[in-house]
Amino acid sequence: MTSLAGRIAGASAGSATTRLIRWFVKRYGVDMTEAANADIASYKSFNDFFTRPLRIGARPLACADFICPVDGAISQFGAIDDHHILQAKGHRFTVTALVGGDHALAAKFRHGGFANLYLSPKDYHRLHMPCDGILTRMIYVPGALFSVNPVTARGVPDLFARNERVVCVFESPEHGPFAMILVGATIVGSIATTWHGVINPMRTKKPSEWTYPDQHVRLKQGEEMGRFLLGSTIVMLFRQGAIAFNEEWAPERPVRLGEVMGSHPI
């Protein structure tokens, strides 16, 4: 089903594509006034529409140490309990499992902070940087393709550590190491980053890893770092003492790109 959805989303089918986009906009209440291009009929494929850029000024960036990297809703956030992350009430998973079994990488975030943010179908689906970062590693972890909506998150144990995902590891000069994990899901056609392009075109069962010792991928706060072709979840990991989350944040609260996510503790 996911492969079929990916082929449909990538097809340039003229009026059929336009009808599909119109149906989707109406069904999910997509606000096209925020798009750089509000003309539904001008999009050649559903993917072009789904990964549409925002108009300039639609998401002003707050003056903060950490900004929210996406439009979506908070699933869970807070402190990592030793090496466990809260998925939903009654469900936890380990950082080690999330990052593909790398104990040394997971140890960098022991007792740190995390945030799980869910992107619904109506949301803007480009992902941006919460702070400045230098890319050091990227790991593709094959896995299942469960839905990641709030109902599934409450019912499927280890959901985010079982689904297909891409682990992007950064180093911040101000805040130390942090990771952005892009979690795949049912009918998510692909996951892409700005420096690599589509990472999972063939969906192999073997993990892949890329390292960036030359530090040539340097992204500024608010800069685009990736995108989902159909909706999913992003999990962020921070080292101990790096972030104090916004006091207004709460589970299930909607969030928008550029709002204050947190600050560096004094």
mmCIF file of N, CA and C in Angstrom, residues 102-172:
data_model
loop_
_atom_site.group_PDB
_atom_site.id
_atom_site.type_symbol
_atom_site.label_atom_id
_atom_site.label_comp_id
_atom_site.label_asym_id
_atom_site.label_seq_id
_atom_site.Cartn_x
_atom_site.Cartn_y
_atom_site.Cartn_z
ATOM 1 N N ASP A 102 23.082 1.804 18.326
ATOM 2 C CA ASP A 102 24.401 2.381 18.582
ATOM 3 C C ASP A 102 24.474 2.872 20.026
ATOM 4 N N HIS A 103 25.098 2.074 20.888
ATOM 5 C CA HIS A 103 25.155 2.406 22.316
ATOM 6 C C HIS A 103 25.957 3.681 22.574
ATOM 7 N N ALA A 104 27.047 3.865 21.839
ATOM 8 C CA ALA A 104 27.883 5.052 22.054
ATOM 9 C C ALA A 104 27.129 6.323 21.688
ATOM 10 N N LEU A 105 26.397 6.283 20.599
ATOM 11 C CA LEU A 105 25.600 7.450 20.210
ATOM 12 C C LEU A 105 24.505 7.702 21.238
ATOM 13 N N ALA A 106 23.826 6.648 21.658
ATOM 14 C CA ALA A 106 22.747 6.808 22.631
ATOM 15 C C ALA A 106 23.257 7.390 23.942
ATOM 16 N N ALA A 107 24.466 7.034 24.329
ATOM 17 C CA ALA A 107 25.026 7.506 25.600
ATOM 18 C C ALA A 107 25.183 9.024 25.634
ATOM 19 N N LYS A 108 25.302 9.652 24.474
ATOM 20 C CA LYS A 108 25.442 11.115 24.435
ATOM 21 C C LYS A 108 24.184 11.818 24.935
ATOM 22 N N PHE A 109 23.052 11.100 24.911
ATOM 23 C CA PHE A 109 21.776 11.730 25.273
ATOM 24 C C PHE A 109 21.207 11.174 26.581
ATOM 25 N N ARG A 110 22.016 10.435 27.314
ATOM 26 C CA ARG A 110 21.554 9.892 28.586
ATOM 27 C C ARG A 110 21.179 11.039 29.534
ATOM 28 N N HIS A 111 19.998 10.941 30.125
ATOM 29 C CA HIS A 111 19.452 11.973 31.026
ATOM 30 C C HIS A 111 19.267 13.312 30.309
ATOM 31 N N GLY A 112 19.180 13.288 28.994
ATOM 32 C CA GLY A 112 18.994 14.522 28.246
ATOM 33 C C GLY A 112 17.528 14.880 28.071
ATOM 34 N N GLY A 113 17.208 15.542 26.966
ATOM 35 C CA GLY A 113 15.832 15.943 26.689
ATOM 36 C C GLY A 113 15.375 15.411 25.348
ATOM 37 N N PHE A 114 14.058 15.265 25.186
ATOM 38 C CA PHE A 114 13.508 14.761 23.929
ATOM 39 C C PHE A 114 12.206 15.488 23.611
ATOM 40 N N ALA A 115 11.837 15.455 22.339
ATOM 41 C CA ALA A 115 10.532 15.964 21.900
ATOM 42 C C ALA A 115 10.073 15.127 20.714
ATOM 43 N N ASN A 116 8.844 14.604 20.789
ATOM 44 C CA ASN A 116 8.221 13.864 19.694
ATOM 45 C C ASN A 116 7.127 14.746 19.109
ATOM 46 N N LEU A 117 7.247 15.114 17.852
ATOM 47 C CA LEU A 117 6.294 16.010 17.205
ATOM 48 C C LEU A 117 5.649 15.300 16.021
ATOM 49 N N TYR A 118 4.330 15.293 15.996
ATOM 50 C CA TYR A 118 3.556 14.593 14.973
ATOM 51 C C TYR A 118 3.082 15.560 13.898
ATOM 52 N N LEU A 119 3.316 15.211 12.641
ATOM 53 C CA LEU A 119 2.854 16.011 11.512
ATOM 54 C C LEU A 119 1.637 15.332 10.905
ATOM 55 N N SER A 120 0.494 15.996 10.965
ATOM 56 C CA SER A 120 -0.740 15.436 10.406
ATOM 57 C C SER A 120 -0.795 15.725 8.903
ATOM 58 N N PRO A 121 -1.712 15.089 8.188
ATOM 59 C CA PRO A 121 -1.786 15.301 6.728
ATOM 60 C C PRO A 121 -1.937 16.751 6.310
ATOM 61 N N LYS A 122 -2.592 17.585 7.113
ATOM 62 C CA LYS A 122 -2.832 18.964 6.693
ATOM 63 C C LYS A 122 -1.627 19.872 6.889
ATOM 64 N N ASP A 123 -0.626 19.396 7.626
ATOM 65 C CA ASP A 123 0.478 20.266 8.013
ATOM 66 C C ASP A 123 1.475 20.512 6.881
ATOM 67 N N TYR A 124 2.248 21.568 7.041
ATOM 68 C CA TYR A 124 3.434 21.848 6.221
ATOM 69 C C TYR A 124 4.457 20.756 6.514
ATOM 70 N N HIS A 125 5.051 20.163 5.470
ATOM 71 C CA HIS A 125 5.860 18.970 5.679
ATOM 72 C C HIS A 125 7.343 19.126 5.379
ATOM 73 N N ARG A 126 7.827 20.337 5.452
ATOM 74 C CA ARG A 126 9.272 20.524 5.423
ATOM 75 C C ARG A 126 9.765 20.669 6.858
ATOM 76 N N LEU A 127 10.969 20.171 7.090
ATOM 77 C CA LEU A 127 11.548 20.146 8.429
ATOM 78 C C LEU A 127 12.710 21.130 8.486
ATOM 79 N N HIS A 128 12.806 21.854 9.592
ATOM 80 C CA HIS A 128 13.803 22.906 9.713
ATOM 81 C C HIS A 128 14.655 22.709 10.964
ATOM 82 N N MET A 129 15.715 23.463 11.068
ATOM 83 C CA MET A 129 16.671 23.298 12.168
ATOM 84 C C MET A 129 16.202 24.038 13.422
ATOM 85 N N PRO A 130 16.247 23.375 14.592
ATOM 86 C CA PRO A 130 15.885 24.046 15.843
ATOM 87 C C PRO A 130 16.957 25.021 16.323
ATOM 88 N N CYS A 131 18.192 24.786 15.892
ATOM 89 C CA CYS A 131 19.322 25.650 16.236
ATOM 90 C C CYS A 131 20.398 25.415 15.175
ATOM 91 N N ASP A 132 21.469 26.169 15.221
ATOM 92 C CA ASP A 132 22.566 25.937 14.294
ATOM 93 C C ASP A 132 23.138 24.539 14.515
ATOM 94 N N GLY A 133 23.568 23.885 13.455
ATOM 95 C CA GLY A 133 24.138 22.558 13.622
ATOM 96 C C GLY A 133 25.077 22.173 12.487
ATOM 97 N N ILE A 134 26.066 21.370 12.819
ATOM 98 C CA ILE A 134 27.007 20.813 11.847
ATOM 99 C C ILE A 134 26.728 19.319 11.760
ATOM 100 N N LEU A 135 26.400 18.826 10.580
ATOM 101 C CA LEU A 135 26.067 17.417 10.401
ATOM 102 C C LEU A 135 27.309 16.549 10.568
ATOM 103 N N THR A 136 27.195 15.494 11.384
ATOM 104 C CA THR A 136 28.313 14.573 11.579
ATOM 105 C C THR A 136 28.018 13.166 11.064
ATOM 106 N N ARG A 137 26.752 12.707 11.189
ATOM 107 C CA ARG A 137 26.386 11.359 10.747
ATOM 108 C C ARG A 137 24.942 11.323 10.287
ATOM 109 N N MET A 138 24.637 10.371 9.423
ATOM 110 C CA MET A 138 23.253 10.080 9.072
ATOM 111 C C MET A 138 23.116 8.564 8.977
ATOM 112 N N ILE A 139 22.091 8.012 9.623
ATOM 113 C CA ILE A 139 21.893 6.569 9.678
ATOM 114 C C ILE A 139 20.491 6.251 9.192
ATOM 115 N N TYR A 140 20.401 5.361 8.196
ATOM 116 C CA TYR A 140 19.102 4.858 7.759
ATOM 117 C C TYR A 140 18.847 3.540 8.472
ATOM 118 N N VAL A 141 17.718 3.459 9.198
ATOM 119 C CA VAL A 141 17.350 2.260 9.939
ATOM 120 C C VAL A 141 16.067 1.703 9.337
ATOM 121 N N PRO A 142 16.126 0.557 8.665
ATOM 122 C CA PRO A 142 14.903 -0.025 8.107
ATOM 123 C C PRO A 142 13.972 -0.483 9.223
ATOM 124 N N GLY A 143 12.704 -0.581 8.913
ATOM 125 C CA GLY A 143 11.754 -1.008 9.933
ATOM 126 C C GLY A 143 10.348 -1.114 9.397
ATOM 127 N N ALA A 144 9.401 -1.205 10.327
ATOM 128 C CA ALA A 144 7.989 -1.330 9.978
ATOM 129 C C ALA A 144 7.448 0.006 9.488
ATOM 130 N N LEU A 145 6.186 -0.009 9.079
ATOM 131 C CA LEU A 145 5.538 1.215 8.602
ATOM 132 C C LEU A 145 4.167 1.359 9.252
ATOM 133 N N PHE A 146 4.146 1.264 10.585
ATOM 134 C CA PHE A 146 2.914 1.514 11.310
ATOM 135 C C PHE A 146 2.517 2.978 11.146
ATOM 136 N N SER A 147 1.231 3.249 11.242
ATOM 137 C CA SER A 147 0.779 4.624 11.346
ATOM 138 C C SER A 147 1.369 5.235 12.613
ATOM 139 N N VAL A 148 1.613 6.542 12.611
ATOM 140 C CA VAL A 148 2.176 7.200 13.793
ATOM 141 C C VAL A 148 1.216 8.226 14.381
ATOM 142 N N ASN A 149 -0.075 8.121 14.055
ATOM 143 C CA ASN A 149 -1.027 9.081 14.622
ATOM 144 C C ASN A 149 -1.176 8.854 16.128
ATOM 145 N N PRO A 150 -1.752 9.797 16.857
ATOM 146 C CA PRO A 150 -1.822 9.687 18.319
ATOM 147 C C PRO A 150 -2.473 8.406 18.821
ATOM 148 N N VAL A 151 -3.485 7.905 18.118
ATOM 149 C CA VAL A 151 -4.148 6.669 18.554
ATOM 150 C C VAL A 151 -3.177 5.495 18.489
ATOM 151 N N THR A 152 -2.428 5.394 17.404
ATOM 152 C CA THR A 152 -1.461 4.313 17.252
ATOM 153 C C THR A 152 -0.332 4.453 18.266
ATOM 154 N N ALA A 153 0.105 5.677 18.514
ATOM 155 C CA ALA A 153 1.179 5.896 19.490
ATOM 156 C C ALA A 153 0.788 5.413 20.874
ATOM 157 N N ARG A 154 -0.495 5.489 21.187
ATOM 158 C CA ARG A 154 -0.956 5.008 22.494
ATOM 159 C C ARG A 154 -1.112 3.490 22.530
ATOM 160 N N GLY A 155 -1.144 2.844 21.351
ATOM 161 C CA GLY A 155 -1.460 1.426 21.329
ATOM 162 C C GLY A 155 -0.367 0.488 20.869
ATOM 163 N N VAL A 156 0.664 1.004 20.163
ATOM 164 C CA VAL A 156 1.721 0.145 19.629
ATOM 165 C C VAL A 156 3.006 0.359 20.409
ATOM 166 N N PRO A 157 3.465 -0.637 21.172
ATOM 167 C CA PRO A 157 4.703 -0.486 21.950
ATOM 168 C C PRO A 157 5.913 -0.231 21.042
ATOM 169 N N ASP A 158 6.825 0.608 21.509
ATOM 170 C CA ASP A 158 8.089 0.891 20.807
ATOM 171 C C ASP A 158 7.872 1.389 19.384
ATOM 172 N N LEU A 159 6.790 2.095 19.146
ATOM 173 C CA LEU A 159 6.410 2.482 17.796
ATOM 174 C C LEU A 159 7.532 3.184 17.044
ATOM 175 N N PHE A 160 8.079 4.255 17.623
ATOM 176 C CA PHE A 160 9.069 5.055 16.915
ATOM 177 C C PHE A 160 10.401 4.324 16.770
ATOM 178 N N ALA A 161 10.662 3.348 17.630
ATOM 179 C CA ALA A 161 11.884 2.552 17.540
ATOM 180 C C ALA A 161 11.695 1.305 16.696
ATOM 181 N N ARG A 162 10.498 1.101 16.156
ATOM 182 C CA ARG A 162 10.224 -0.041 15.277
ATOM 183 C C ARG A 162 10.023 0.387 13.828
ATOM 184 N N ASN A 163 9.527 1.603 13.631
ATOM 185 C CA ASN A 163 9.283 2.071 12.266
ATOM 186 C C ASN A 163 10.588 2.432 11.554
ATOM 187 N N GLU A 164 10.529 2.431 10.239
ATOM 188 C CA GLU A 164 11.633 2.937 9.431
ATOM 189 C C GLU A 164 11.963 4.364 9.863
ATOM 190 N N ARG A 165 13.254 4.709 9.852
ATOM 191 C CA ARG A 165 13.623 6.050 10.298
ATOM 192 C C ARG A 165 15.003 6.447 9.779
ATOM 193 N N VAL A 166 15.249 7.741 9.801
ATOM 194 C CA VAL A 166 16.530 8.306 9.418
ATOM 195 C C VAL A 166 17.025 9.142 10.588
ATOM 196 N N VAL A 167 18.204 8.804 11.084
ATOM 197 C CA VAL A 167 18.786 9.471 12.248
ATOM 198 C C VAL A 167 19.827 10.466 11.755
ATOM 199 N N CYS A 168 19.599 11.748 11.990
ATOM 200 C CA CYS A 168 20.525 12.799 11.592
ATOM 201 C C CYS A 168 21.184 13.362 12.846
ATOM 202 N N VAL A 169 22.500 13.234 12.933
ATOM 203 C CA VAL A 169 23.242 13.634 14.130
ATOM 204 C C VAL A 169 24.014 14.913 13.836
ATOM 205 N N PHE A 170 23.826 15.903 14.684
ATOM 206 C CA PHE A 170 24.462 17.202 14.516
ATOM 207 C C PHE A 170 25.302 17.550 15.743
ATOM 208 N N GLU A 171 26.205 18.475 15.541
ATOM 209 C CA GLU A 171 26.957 19.079 16.630
ATOM 210 C C GLU A 171 26.701 20.577 16.593
ATOM 211 N N SER A 172 26.250 21.109 17.726
ATOM 212 C CA SER A 172 26.018 22.544 17.839
ATOM 213 C C SER A 172 27.160 23.179 18.621
#
